[in-house]
Tab-separated table of C-alpha atoms in Angstrom:
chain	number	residue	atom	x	y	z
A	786	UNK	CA	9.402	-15.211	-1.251
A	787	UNK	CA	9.464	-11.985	-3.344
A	788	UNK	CA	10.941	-8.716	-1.983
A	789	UNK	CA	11.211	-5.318	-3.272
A	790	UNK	CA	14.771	-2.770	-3.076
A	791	UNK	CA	14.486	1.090	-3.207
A	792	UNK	CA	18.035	1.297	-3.854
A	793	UNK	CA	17.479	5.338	-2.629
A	794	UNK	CA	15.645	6.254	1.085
A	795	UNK	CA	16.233	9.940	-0.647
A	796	UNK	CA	16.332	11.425	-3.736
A	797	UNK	CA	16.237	15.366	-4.287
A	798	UNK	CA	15.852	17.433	-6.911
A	799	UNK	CA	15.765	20.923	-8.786
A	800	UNK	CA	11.908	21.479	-10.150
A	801	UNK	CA	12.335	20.668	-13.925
A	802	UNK	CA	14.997	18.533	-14.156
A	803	UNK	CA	14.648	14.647	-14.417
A	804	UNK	CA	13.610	12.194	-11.764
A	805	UNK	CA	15.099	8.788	-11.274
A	806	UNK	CA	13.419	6.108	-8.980
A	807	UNK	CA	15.098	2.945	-8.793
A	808	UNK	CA	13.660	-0.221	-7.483
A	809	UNK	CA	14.656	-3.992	-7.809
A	810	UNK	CA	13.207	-6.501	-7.252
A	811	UNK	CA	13.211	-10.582	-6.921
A	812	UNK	CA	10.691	-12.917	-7.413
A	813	UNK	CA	10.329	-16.522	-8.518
A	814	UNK	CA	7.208	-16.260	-10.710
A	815	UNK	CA	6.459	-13.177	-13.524
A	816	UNK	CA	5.858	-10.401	-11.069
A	817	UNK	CA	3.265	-7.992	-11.138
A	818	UNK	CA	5.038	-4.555	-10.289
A	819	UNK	CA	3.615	-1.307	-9.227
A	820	UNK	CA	4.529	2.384	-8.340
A	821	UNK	CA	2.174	3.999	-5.700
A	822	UNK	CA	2.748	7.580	-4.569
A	823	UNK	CA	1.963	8.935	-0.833
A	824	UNK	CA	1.627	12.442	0.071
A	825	UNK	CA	1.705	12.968	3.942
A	826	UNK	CA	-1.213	11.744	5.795
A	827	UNK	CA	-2.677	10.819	2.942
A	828	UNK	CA	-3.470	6.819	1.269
A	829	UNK	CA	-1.900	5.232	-1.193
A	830	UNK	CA	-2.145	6.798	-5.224
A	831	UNK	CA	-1.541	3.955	-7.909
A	832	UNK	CA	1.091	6.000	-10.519
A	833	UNK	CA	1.467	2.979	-13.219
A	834	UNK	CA	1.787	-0.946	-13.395
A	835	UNK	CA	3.170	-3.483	-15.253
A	836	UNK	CA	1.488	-6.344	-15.829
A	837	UNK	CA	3.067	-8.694	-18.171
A	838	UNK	CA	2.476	-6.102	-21.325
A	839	UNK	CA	4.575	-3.758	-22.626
A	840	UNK	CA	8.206	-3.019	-20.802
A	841	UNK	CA	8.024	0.534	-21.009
A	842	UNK	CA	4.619	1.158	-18.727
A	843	UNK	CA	3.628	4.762	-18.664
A	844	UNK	CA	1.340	6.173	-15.839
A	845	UNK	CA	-0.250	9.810	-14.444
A	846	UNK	CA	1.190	12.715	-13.893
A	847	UNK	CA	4.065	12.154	-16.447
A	848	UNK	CA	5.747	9.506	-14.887
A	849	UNK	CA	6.962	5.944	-16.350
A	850	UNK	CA	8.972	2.920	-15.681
A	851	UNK	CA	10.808	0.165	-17.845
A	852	UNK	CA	10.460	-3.443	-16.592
A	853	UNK	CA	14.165	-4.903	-16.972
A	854	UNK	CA	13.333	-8.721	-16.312
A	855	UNK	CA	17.526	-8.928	-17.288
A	856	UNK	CA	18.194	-6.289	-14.476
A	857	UNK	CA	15.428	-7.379	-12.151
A	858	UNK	CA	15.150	-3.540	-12.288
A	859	UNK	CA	11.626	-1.332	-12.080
A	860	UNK	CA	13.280	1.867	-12.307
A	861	UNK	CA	10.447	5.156	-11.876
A	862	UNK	CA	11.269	8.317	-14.270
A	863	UNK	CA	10.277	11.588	-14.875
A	864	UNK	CA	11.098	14.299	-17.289
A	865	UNK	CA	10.753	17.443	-15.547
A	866	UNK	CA	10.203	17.182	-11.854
A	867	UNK	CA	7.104	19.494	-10.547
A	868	UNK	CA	6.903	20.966	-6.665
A	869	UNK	CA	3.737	18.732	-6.668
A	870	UNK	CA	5.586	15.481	-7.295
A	871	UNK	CA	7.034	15.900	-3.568
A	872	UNK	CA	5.756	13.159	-2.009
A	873	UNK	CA	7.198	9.519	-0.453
A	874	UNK	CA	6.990	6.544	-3.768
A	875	UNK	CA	6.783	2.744	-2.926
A	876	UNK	CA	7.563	0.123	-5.933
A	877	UNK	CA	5.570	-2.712	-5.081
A	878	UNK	CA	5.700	-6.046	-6.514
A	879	UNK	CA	2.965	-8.587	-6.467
A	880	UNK	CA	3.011	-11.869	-4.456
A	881	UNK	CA	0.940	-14.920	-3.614
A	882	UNK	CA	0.324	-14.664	0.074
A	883	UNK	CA	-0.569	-16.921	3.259
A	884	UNK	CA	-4.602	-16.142	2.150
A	885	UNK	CA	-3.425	-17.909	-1.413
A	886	UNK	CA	-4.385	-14.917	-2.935
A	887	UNK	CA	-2.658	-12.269	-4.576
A	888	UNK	CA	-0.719	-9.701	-1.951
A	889	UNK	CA	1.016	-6.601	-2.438
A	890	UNK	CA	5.186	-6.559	-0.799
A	891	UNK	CA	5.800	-2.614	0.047
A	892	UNK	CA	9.428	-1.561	-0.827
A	893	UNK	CA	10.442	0.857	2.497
A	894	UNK	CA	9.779	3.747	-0.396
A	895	UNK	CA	11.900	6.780	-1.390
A	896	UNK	CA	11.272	10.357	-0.239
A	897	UNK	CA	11.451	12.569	-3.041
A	898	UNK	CA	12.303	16.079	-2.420
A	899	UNK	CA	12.069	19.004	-4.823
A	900	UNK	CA	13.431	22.521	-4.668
A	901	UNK	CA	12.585	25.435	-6.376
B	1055	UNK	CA	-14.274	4.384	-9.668
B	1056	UNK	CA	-12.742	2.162	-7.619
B	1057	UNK	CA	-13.067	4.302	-4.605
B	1058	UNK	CA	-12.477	3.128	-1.002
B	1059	UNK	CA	-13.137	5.193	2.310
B	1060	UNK	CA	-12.181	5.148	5.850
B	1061	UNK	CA	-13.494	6.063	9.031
B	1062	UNK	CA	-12.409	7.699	11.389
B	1063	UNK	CA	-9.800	9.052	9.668
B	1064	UNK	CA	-8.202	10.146	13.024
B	1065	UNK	CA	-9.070	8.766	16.380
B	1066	UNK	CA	-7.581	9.290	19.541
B	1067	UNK	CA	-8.142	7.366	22.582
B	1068	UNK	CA	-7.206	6.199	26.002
B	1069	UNK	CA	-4.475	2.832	26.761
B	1070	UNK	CA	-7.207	-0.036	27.377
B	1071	UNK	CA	-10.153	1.191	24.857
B	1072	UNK	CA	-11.468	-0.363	21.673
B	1073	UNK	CA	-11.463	1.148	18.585
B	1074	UNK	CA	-13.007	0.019	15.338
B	1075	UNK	CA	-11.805	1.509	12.028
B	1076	UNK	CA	-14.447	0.535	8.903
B	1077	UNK	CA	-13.111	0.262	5.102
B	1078	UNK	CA	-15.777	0.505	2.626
B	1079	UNK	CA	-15.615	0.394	-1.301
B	1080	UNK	CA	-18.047	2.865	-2.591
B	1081	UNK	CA	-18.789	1.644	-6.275
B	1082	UNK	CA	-17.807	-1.828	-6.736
B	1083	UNK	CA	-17.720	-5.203	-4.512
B	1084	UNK	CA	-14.490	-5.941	-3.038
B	1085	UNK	CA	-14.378	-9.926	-2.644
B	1086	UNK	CA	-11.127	-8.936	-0.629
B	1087	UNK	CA	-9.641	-6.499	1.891
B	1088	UNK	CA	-6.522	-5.996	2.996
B	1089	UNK	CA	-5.180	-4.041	6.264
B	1090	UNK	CA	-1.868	-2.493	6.256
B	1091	UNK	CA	-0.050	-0.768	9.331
B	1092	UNK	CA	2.248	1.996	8.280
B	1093	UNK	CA	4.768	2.990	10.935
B	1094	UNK	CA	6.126	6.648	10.884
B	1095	UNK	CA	8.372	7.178	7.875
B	1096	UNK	CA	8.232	3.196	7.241
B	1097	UNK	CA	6.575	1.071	4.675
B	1098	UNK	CA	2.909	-0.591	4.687
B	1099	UNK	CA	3.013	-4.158	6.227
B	1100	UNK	CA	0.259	-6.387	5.570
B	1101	UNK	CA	-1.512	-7.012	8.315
B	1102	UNK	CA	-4.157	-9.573	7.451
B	1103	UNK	CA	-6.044	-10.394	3.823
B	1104	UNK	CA	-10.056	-11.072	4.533
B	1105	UNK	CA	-12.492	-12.481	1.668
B	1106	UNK	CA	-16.428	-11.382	2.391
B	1107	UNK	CA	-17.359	-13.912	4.766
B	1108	UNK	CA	-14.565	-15.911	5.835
B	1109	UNK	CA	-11.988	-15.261	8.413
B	1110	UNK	CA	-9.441	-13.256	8.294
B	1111	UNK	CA	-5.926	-14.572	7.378
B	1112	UNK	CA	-3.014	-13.069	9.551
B	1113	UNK	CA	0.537	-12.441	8.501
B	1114	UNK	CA	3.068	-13.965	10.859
B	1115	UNK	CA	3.459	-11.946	14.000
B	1116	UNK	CA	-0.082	-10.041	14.049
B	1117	UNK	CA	-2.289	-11.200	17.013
B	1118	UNK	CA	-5.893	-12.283	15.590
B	1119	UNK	CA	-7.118	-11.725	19.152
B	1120	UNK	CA	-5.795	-8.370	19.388
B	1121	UNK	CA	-6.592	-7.442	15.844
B	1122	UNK	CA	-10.091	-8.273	14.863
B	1123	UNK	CA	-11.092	-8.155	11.377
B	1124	UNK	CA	-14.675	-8.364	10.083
B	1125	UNK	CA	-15.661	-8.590	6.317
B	1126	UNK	CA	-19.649	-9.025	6.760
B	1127	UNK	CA	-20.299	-7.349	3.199
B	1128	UNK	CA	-18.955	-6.935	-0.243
B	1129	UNK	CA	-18.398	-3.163	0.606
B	1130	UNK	CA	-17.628	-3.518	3.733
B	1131	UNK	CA	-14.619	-4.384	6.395
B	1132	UNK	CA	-13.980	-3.776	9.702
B	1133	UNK	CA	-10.705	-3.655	12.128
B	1134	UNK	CA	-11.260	-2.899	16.287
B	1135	UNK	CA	-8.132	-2.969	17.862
B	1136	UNK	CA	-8.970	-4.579	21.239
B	1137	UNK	CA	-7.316	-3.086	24.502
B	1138	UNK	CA	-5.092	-0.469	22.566
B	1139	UNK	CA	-1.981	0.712	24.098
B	1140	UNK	CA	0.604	3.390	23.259
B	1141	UNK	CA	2.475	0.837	21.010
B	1142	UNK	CA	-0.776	0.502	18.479
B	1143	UNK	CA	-0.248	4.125	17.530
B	1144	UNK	CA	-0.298	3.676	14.273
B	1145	UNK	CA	-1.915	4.682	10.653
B	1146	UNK	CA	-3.732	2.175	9.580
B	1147	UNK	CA	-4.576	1.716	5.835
B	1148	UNK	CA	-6.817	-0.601	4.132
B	1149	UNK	CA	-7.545	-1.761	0.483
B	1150	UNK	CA	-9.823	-3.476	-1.961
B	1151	UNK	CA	-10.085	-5.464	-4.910
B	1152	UNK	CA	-12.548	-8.016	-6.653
B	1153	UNK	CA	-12.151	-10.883	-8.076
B	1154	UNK	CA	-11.140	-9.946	-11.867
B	1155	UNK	CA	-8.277	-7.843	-10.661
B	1156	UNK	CA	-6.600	-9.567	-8.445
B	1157	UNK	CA	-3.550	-8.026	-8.801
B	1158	UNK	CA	-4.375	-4.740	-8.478
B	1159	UNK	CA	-5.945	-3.353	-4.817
B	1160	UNK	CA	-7.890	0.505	-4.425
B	1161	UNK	CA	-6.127	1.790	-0.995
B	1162	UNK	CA	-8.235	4.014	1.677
B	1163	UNK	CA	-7.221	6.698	2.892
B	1164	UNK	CA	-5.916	5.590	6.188
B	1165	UNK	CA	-6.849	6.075	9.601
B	1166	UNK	CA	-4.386	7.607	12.080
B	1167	UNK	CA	-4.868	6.162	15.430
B	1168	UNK	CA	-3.099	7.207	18.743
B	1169	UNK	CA	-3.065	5.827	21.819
B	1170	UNK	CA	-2.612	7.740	24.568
């Protein structure tokens, strides 16, 4: 069984200065791992995913991660935090489910607050 | 592309009532859907993965009987919750993919039910 950490049910921060995500993970096959983004009431927005590819996976809005396969680590960064990036962040890793087909195991996410 | 709707996207309704929530992909066939229940300031648990004209398969602990999902088109999936009460208040999210992207699913927007 694979299973996803969000080490952080909080994380705030001063617009402009750097964001730090962090998400492990465990998994018994090469994992498919994702960052989704959910603003309130709203569905699910992918940010990035790694696949297998590079380590260093860059997605929208200025965010990236580094797959750590040593760390088991999927860590989500920003440079310079933005009002707009206020929002609750799932990592997500990829699993083979009861269908046999490929399913998607929710970390319990990480609200991210920003101040002014 | 790779867009996927819900509808309603609110619905309230009385303890003991049906209600039927549809999940379409708008611009590509989706050879699988996914449902997802999202409790208030919790994660997205997989409800049930459905393939375009099978049955559904149900994750351990979600009542089929209670829970009916439909997938009678490539664009198109349904969920009625049968006999609602106060405890199914939930937002309900569903998602899409085809068959050469397996490991990546297009989310809804959800659908925020309450039973009253």
């Amino acid at each position: 069984a694979q299973s996803v950490t969000q080490l952080d049910s909080h994380v705030s921060v001063s617009e402009g200065t750097p964001v730090l995500l962090r998400c492990n993970y465990s998994s018994s096959y090469s994992p498919s791992l994702f960052w989704y983004v959910q603003h309130p009431n709203k569905g699910l927005q992918l940010l990035l995913k790694y696949t297998s590819a590079a380590t260093l996976v860059k997605g929208i809005n200025g965010f990236e991660a580094e797959f750590k396969k040593s760390e088991t680590s999927f860590h989500l960064t920003k440079p310079s935090a933005h009002m707009s990036d206020a929002a609750e962040y799932f990592c997500v890793v990829s699993d083979r489910g009861r269908s046999g087909y490929s399913t998607l195991t929710f970390g319990k996410g990480t609200m991210l607050l920003v101040s002014p | 592309g790779a867009v996927v709707s819900q509808h309603p996207s609110r619905v309230i309704c009385k303890s003991g009532t049906s209600v039927k929530i549809e999940c379409r992909s708008l611009d590509f066939q989706a050879t699988t859907m996914f449902w997802y229940r999202q409790f208030p300031k919790q994660s997205l648990m997989l409800m049930a993965t459905s393939n375009e004209g099978s049955k559904a398969t149900y994750e351990q602990g979600v009542e089929k009987d209670k829970f009916l999902i439909n997938h009678a088109s490539l664009t198109l999936s349904t969920l009625t919750v049968t006999s609602a009460h106060p405890e199914d208040s939930s937002f309900y999210i569903c998602s899409a993919s085809w068959s050469g992207r397996y490991n990546e699913q297009f989310f809804g927007p959800g659908t925020r039910l309450t039973v009253l």
